[in-house]
Short mmCIF file of C-alpha atoms in Angstrom, two decimals:
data_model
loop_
_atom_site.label_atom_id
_atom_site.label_comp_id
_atom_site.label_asym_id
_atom_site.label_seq_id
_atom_site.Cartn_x
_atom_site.Cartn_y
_atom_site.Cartn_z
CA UNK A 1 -28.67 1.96 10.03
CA UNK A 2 -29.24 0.35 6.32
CA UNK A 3 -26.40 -0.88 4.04
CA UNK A 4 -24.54 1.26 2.05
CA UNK A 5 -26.12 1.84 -1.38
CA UNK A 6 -24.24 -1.10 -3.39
CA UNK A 7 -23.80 -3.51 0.01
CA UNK A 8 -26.16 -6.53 0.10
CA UNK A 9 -26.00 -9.05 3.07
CA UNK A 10 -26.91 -12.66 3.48
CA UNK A 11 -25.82 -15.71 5.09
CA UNK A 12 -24.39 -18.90 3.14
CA UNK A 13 -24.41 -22.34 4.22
CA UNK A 14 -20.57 -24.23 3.89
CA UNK A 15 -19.89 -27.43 4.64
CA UNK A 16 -18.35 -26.07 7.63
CA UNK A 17 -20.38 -23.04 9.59
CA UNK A 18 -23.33 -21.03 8.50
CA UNK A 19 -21.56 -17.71 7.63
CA UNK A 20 -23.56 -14.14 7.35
CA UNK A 21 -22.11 -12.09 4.30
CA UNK A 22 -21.40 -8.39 3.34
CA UNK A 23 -21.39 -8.19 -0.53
CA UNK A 24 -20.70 -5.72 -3.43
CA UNK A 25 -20.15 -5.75 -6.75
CA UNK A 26 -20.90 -7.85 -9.74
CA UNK A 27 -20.74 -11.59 -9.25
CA UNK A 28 -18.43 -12.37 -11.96
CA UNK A 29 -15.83 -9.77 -10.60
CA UNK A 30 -12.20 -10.87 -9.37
CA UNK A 31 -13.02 -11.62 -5.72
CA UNK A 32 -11.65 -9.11 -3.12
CA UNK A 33 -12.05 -11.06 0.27
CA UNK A 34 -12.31 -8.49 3.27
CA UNK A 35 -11.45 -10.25 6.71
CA UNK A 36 -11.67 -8.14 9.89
CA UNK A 37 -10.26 -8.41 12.88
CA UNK A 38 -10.44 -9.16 16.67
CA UNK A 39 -13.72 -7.55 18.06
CA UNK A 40 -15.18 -6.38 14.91
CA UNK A 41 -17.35 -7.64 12.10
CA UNK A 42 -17.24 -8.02 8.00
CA UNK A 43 -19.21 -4.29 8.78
CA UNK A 44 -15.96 -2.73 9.50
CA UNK A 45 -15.23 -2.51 6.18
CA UNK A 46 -18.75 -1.71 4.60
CA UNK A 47 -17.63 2.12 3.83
CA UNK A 48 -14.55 0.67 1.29
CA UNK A 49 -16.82 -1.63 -0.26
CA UNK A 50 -18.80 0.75 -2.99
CA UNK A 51 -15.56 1.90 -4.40
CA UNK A 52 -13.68 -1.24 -4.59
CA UNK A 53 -17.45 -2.24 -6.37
CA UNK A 54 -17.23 0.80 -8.43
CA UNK A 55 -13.64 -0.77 -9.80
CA UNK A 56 -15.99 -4.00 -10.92
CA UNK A 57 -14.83 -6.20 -7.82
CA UNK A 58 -16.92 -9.15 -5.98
CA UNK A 59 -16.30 -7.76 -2.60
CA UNK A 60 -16.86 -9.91 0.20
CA UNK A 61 -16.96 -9.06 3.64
CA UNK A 62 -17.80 -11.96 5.95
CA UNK A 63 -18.57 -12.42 9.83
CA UNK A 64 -15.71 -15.16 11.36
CA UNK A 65 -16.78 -17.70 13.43
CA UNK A 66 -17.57 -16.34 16.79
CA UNK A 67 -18.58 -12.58 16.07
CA UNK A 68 -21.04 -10.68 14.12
CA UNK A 69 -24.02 -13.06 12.93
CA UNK A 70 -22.33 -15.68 12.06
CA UNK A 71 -22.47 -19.01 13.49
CA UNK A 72 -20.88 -19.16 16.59
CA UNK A 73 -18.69 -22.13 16.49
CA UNK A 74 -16.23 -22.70 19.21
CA UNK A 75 -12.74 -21.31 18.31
CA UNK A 76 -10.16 -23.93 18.67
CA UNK A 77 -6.67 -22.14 19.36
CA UNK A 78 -4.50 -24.99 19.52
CA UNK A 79 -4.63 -24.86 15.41
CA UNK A 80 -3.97 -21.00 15.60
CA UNK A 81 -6.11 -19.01 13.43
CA UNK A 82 -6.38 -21.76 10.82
CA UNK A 83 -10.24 -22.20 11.83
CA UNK A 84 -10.55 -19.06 10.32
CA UNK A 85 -8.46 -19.74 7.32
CA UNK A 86 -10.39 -22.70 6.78
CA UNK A 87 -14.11 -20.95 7.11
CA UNK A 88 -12.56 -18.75 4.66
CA UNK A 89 -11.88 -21.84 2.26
CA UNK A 90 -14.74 -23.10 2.57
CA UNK A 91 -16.87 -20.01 2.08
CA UNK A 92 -15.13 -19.56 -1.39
CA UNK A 93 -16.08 -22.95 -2.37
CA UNK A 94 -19.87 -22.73 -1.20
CA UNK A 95 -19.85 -19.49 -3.62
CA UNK A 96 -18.20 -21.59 -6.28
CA UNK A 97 -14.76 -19.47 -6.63
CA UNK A 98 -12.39 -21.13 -7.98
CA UNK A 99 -10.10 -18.53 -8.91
CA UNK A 100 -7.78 -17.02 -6.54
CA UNK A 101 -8.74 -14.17 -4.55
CA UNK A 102 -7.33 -10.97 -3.36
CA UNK A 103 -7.14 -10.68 0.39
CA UNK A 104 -7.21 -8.26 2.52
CA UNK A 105 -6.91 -8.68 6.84
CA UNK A 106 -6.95 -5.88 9.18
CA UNK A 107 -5.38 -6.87 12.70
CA UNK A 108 -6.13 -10.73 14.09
CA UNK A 109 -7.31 -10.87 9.64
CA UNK A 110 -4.11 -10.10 8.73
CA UNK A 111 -2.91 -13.29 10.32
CA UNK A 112 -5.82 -15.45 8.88
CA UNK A 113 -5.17 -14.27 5.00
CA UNK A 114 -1.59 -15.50 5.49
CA UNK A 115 -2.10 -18.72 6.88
CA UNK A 116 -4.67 -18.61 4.07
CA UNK A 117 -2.01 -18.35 1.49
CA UNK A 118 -0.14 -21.16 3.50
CA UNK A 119 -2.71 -23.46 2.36
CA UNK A 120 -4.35 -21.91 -0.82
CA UNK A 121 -3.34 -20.08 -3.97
CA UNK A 122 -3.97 -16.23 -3.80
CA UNK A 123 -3.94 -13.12 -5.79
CA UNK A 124 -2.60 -11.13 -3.32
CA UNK A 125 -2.50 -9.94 0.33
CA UNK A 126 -2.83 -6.91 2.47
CA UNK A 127 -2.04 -6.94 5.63
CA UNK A 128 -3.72 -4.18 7.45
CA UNK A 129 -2.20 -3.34 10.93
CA UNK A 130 -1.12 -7.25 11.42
CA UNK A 131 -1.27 -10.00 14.30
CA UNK A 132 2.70 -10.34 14.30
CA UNK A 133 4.18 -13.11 12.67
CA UNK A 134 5.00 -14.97 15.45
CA UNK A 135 1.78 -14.31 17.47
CA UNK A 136 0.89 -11.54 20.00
CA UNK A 137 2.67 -11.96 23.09
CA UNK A 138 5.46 -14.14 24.98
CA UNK A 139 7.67 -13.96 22.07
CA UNK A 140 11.35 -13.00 21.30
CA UNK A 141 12.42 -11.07 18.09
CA UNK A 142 13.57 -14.20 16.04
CA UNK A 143 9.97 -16.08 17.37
CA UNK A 144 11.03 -18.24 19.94
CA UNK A 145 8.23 -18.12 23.01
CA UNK A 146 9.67 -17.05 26.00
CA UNK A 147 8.38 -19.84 27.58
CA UNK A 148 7.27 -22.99 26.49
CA UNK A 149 3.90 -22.95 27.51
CA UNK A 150 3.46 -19.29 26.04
CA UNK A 151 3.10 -17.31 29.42
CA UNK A 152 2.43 -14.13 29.07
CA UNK A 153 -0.29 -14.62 25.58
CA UNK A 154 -3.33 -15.85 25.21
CA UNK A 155 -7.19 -15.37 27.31
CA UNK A 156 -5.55 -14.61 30.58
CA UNK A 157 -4.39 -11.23 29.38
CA UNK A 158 -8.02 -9.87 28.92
CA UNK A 159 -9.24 -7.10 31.50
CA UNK A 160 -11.95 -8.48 33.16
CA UNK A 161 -13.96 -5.51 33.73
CA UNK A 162 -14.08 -5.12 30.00
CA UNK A 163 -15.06 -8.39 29.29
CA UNK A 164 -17.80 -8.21 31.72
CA UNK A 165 -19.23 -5.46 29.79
CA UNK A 166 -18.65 -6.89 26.68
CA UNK A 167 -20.90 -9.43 28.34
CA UNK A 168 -23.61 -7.47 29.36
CA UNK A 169 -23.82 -5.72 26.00
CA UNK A 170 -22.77 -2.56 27.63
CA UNK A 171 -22.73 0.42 25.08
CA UNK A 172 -21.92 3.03 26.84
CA UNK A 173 -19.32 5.57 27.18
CA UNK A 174 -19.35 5.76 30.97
CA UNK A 175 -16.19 3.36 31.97
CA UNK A 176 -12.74 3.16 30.34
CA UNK A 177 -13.53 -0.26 29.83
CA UNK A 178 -16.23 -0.36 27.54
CA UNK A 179 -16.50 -1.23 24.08
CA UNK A 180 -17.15 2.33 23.02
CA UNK A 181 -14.42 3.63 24.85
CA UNK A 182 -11.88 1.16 23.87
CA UNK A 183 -12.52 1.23 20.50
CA UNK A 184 -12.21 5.16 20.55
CA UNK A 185 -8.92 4.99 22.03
CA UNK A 186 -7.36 2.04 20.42
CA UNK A 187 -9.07 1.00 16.87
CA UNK A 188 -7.73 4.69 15.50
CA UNK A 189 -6.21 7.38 16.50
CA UNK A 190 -7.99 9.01 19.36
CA UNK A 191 -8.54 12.39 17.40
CA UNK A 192 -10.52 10.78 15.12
CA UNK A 193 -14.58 10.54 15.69
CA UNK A 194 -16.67 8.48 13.48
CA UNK A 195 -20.35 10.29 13.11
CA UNK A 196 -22.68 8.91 15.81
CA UNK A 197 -24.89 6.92 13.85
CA UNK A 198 -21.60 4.71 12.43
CA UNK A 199 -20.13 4.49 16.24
CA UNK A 200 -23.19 3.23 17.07
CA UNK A 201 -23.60 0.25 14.37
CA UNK A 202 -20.44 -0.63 14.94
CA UNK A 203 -20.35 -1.04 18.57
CA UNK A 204 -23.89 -3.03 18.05
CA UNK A 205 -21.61 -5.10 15.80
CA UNK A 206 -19.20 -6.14 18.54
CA UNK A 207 -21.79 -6.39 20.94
CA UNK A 208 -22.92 -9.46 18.70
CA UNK A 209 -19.43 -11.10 19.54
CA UNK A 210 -19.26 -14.66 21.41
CA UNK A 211 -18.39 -14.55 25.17
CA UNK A 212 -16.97 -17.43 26.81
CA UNK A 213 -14.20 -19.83 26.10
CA UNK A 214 -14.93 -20.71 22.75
CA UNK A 215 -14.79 -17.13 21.59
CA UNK A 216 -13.75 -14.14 23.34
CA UNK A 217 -11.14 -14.19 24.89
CA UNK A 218 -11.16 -17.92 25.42
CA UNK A 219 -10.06 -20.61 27.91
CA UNK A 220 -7.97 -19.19 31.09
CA UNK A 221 -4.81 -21.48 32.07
CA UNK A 222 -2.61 -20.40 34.40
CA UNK A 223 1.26 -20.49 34.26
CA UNK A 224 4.32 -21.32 36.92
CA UNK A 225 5.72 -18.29 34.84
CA UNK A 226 5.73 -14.53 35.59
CA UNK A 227 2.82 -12.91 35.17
CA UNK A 228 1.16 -16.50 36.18
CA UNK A 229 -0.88 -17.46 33.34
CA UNK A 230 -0.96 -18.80 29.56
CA UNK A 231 -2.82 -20.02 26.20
CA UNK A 232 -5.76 -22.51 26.96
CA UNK A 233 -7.08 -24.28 23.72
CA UNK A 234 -10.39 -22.57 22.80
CA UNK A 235 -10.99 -18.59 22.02
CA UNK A 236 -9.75 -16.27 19.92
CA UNK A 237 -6.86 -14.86 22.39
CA UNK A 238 -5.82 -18.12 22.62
CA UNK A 239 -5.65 -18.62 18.64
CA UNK A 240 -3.34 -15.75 18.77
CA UNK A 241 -0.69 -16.83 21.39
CA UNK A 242 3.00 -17.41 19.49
CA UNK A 243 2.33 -21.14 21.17
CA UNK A 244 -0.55 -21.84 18.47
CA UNK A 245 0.03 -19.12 15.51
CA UNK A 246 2.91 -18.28 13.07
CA UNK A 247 2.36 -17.05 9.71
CA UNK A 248 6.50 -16.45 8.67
CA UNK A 249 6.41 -20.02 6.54
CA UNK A 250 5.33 -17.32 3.75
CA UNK A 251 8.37 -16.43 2.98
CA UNK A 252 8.64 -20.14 1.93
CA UNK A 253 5.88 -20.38 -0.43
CA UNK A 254 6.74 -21.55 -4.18
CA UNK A 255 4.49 -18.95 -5.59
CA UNK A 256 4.33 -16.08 -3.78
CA UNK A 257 1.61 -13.41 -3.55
CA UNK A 258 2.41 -9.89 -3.93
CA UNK A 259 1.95 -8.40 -0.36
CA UNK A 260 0.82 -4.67 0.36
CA UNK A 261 1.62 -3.52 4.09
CA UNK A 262 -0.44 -0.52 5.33
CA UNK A 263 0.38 0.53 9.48
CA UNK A 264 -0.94 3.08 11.52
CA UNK A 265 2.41 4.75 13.09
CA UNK A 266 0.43 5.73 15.84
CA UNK A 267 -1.05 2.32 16.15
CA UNK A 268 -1.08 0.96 20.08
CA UNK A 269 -2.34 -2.43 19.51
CA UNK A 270 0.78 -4.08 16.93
CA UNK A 271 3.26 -1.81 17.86
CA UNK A 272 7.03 -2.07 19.33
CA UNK A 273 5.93 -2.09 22.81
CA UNK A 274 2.52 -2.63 22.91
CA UNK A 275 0.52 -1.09 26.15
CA UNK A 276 -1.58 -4.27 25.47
CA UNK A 277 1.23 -7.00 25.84
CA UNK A 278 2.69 -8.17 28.83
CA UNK A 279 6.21 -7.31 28.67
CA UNK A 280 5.11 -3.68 27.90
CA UNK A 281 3.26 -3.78 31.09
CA UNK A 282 5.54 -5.35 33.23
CA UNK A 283 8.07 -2.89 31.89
CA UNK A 284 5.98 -0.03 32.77
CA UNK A 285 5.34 -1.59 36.21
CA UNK A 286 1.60 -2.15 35.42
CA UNK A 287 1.84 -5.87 35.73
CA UNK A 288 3.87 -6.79 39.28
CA UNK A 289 7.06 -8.86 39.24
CA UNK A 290 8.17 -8.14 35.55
CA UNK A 291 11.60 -10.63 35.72
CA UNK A 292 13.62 -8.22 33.84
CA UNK A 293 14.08 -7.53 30.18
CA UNK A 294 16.16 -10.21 29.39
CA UNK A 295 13.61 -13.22 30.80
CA UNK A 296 10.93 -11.46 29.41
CA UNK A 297 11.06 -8.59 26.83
CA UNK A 298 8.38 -6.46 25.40
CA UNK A 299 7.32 -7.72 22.24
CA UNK A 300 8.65 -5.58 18.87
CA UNK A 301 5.72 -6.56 16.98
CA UNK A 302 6.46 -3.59 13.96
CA UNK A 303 9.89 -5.04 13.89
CA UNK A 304 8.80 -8.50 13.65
CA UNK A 305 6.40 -7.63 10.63
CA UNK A 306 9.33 -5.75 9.03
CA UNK A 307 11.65 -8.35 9.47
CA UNK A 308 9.42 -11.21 7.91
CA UNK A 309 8.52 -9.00 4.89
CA UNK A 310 11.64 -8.30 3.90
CA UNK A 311 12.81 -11.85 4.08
CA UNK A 312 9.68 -12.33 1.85
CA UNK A 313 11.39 -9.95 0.00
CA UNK A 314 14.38 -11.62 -0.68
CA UNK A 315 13.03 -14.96 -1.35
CA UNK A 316 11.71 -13.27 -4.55
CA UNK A 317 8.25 -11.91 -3.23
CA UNK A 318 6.56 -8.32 -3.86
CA UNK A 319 6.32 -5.93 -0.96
CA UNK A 320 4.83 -2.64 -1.09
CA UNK A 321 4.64 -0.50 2.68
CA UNK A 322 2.55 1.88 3.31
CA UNK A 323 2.71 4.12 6.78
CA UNK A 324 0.41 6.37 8.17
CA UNK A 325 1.45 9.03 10.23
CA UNK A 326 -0.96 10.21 12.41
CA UNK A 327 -3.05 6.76 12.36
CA UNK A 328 -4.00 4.20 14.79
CA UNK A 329 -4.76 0.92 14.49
CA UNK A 330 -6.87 1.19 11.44
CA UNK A 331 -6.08 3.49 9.11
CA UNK A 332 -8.67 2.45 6.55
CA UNK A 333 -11.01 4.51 9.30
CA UNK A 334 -8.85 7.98 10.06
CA UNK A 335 -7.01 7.90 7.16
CA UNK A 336 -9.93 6.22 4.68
CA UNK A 337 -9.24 8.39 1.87
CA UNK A 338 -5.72 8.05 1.35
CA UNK A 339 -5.82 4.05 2.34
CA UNK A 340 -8.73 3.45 0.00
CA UNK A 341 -6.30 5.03 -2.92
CA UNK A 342 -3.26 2.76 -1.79
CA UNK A 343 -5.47 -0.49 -1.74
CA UNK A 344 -6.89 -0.03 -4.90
CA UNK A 345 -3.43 1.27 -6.45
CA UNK A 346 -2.22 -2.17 -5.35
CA UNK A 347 -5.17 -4.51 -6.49
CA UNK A 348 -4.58 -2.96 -9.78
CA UNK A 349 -1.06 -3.62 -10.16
CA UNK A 350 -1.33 -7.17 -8.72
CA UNK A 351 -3.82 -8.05 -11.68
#
């Protein structure tokens, strides 16, 4: 399937990785930088990209290390997702912007633009369906890890059937598991259907995705700790265990951003008792041997997001929240039109 009319691609040499490059826009626009999430590609975001053009924005939608066609350099997790923030960094410089740029991270991306902003000046950021600010897994309302080595998060939560198929490029419908599947069920609401010829670019997209320890899902270690494993040092899983990734030392910042929060309230990947996170499981007696709610609670990822924000809040920082009934884990797909509105409502106000 070709580009969108408006939506150029190439690949751009930093001094770090070779990264391959949605674009839009004119090049002298205020950058809008588009990072996407776990599984998915800087294509994700290809149908938002005219309009945001249209509103005489440098849109950039970029591959992160590990998926798409970028290179695929070895994640390490131990620094988080700051190899991402980083490859973001240094993409900006190879395209010689200087000034700050708006940001914009759906999912595991919302997590990289803020430990962006940790590092670098920005315009602003918009945190699409977040990572939680205290990682994805293991981790008690106020962000202290249930255990120290992080059981619970990290590589050793992946199904394995599903990353065998994700192996074996399967792209298919025929087995819960598969890419096509899972993303029907879990990357929006289930009542919504992309037409054909989309589903089928972007599952081709994730199909592109790194296997193996340095990308998805990462290094397995195990755990003396119920459910018997935790974060190894490589992959993206890893990069997202509470043990390796924080992004609440925002509400810190000198200067701060103004933030825009859009969340699918039907959303089963960050949610209050995720289906995906261990103490959800082990709650729901999917997982055996679940210790108990006090040694090991399900993770209240909304409220953690919430929480964080409005201490951001408080310290003097812009917050704007936009929920979606109805939506999943992306409503910039099943709710496009109305999310498309709110993010350009926002860039327009932040300047």
């Amino acid at each position: 399937m070709e580009l969108l009319p408006g939506v150029r691609r190439r690949d751009v040499q930093t001094d770090r990785i070779r990264m391959h490059l949605l674009e839009a826009g004119p090049n002298d626009g205020t950058p809008v930088v588009l990072v996407h999430g776990n599984l998915s590609t800087g294509r994700f975001f290809e149908h938002v990209m005219p309009e945001l053009a249209a509103d005489g924005y440098r849109v950039l939608a970029p591959d992160m290390r590990s998926f798409g066609r970028s290179d695929p350099a070895p994640i390490d997790a131990t620094r988080g997702l700051d190899d991402w923030s980083d490859d973001l960094a240094a993409l900006l410089r190879a395209l010689g912007i200087g000034a700050p740029p708006h940001l914009a991270g759906w999912s595991t991306g919302g997590g990289a633009i803020a430990r962006f902003a940790l590092a670098h000046p920005a315009a602003s950021l918009t945190l699409i369906d977040p990572v939680g600010p205290y990682g994805y897994g293991g981790v008690r309302d106020d962000g202290t890890l249930v255990h120290p080595d992080g059981a619970g998060s990290g590589a050793g939560g992946a199904n394995p059937e599903f990353v065998r198929r994700l192996r074996e490029g399967d792209a298919s419908a025929d087995s819960p598991f598969s890419i096509r599947s899972v993303m029907r069920q879990t990357y929006w609401s289930p009542a919504f259907r992309l037409p054909p010829e989309r589903e089928d670019v972007l599952v081709d997209e994730i199909l592109l995705t790194t296997i193996g320890d340095g990308g998805y899902p990462g290094e397995v270690a195990s755990s003396p700790h119920w459910p018997g494993f935790a974060p190894g040092t490589t992959g993206l899983l890893n990069a997202l265990s509470p043990r390796y990734l924080r992004w609440d030392g925002i509400v810190d910042l000198a200067v701060k951003p103004p933030v825009l929060w859009t969340h699918g309230a039907a959303d089963v990947v960050v949610a209050d008792g995720s289906m995906l996170e261990a103490g959800t499981l082990g709650r729901a007696g999917l997982i055996p041997g679940w210790p108990g709610e006090a040694e090991f609670p399900p993770q209240r990822m909304v409220a953690q997001i919430r929480t964080v924000l409005e201490r951001y809040a408080d310290a003097g920082g812009a917050v704007r929240t936009e929920w979606f009934e109805g939506s999943g884990h992306g409503p910039l797909f099943d709710a496009e039109a109305r999310w498309t509105r709110v993010f350009r409502e926002f860039l327009g106000s932040a300047g």
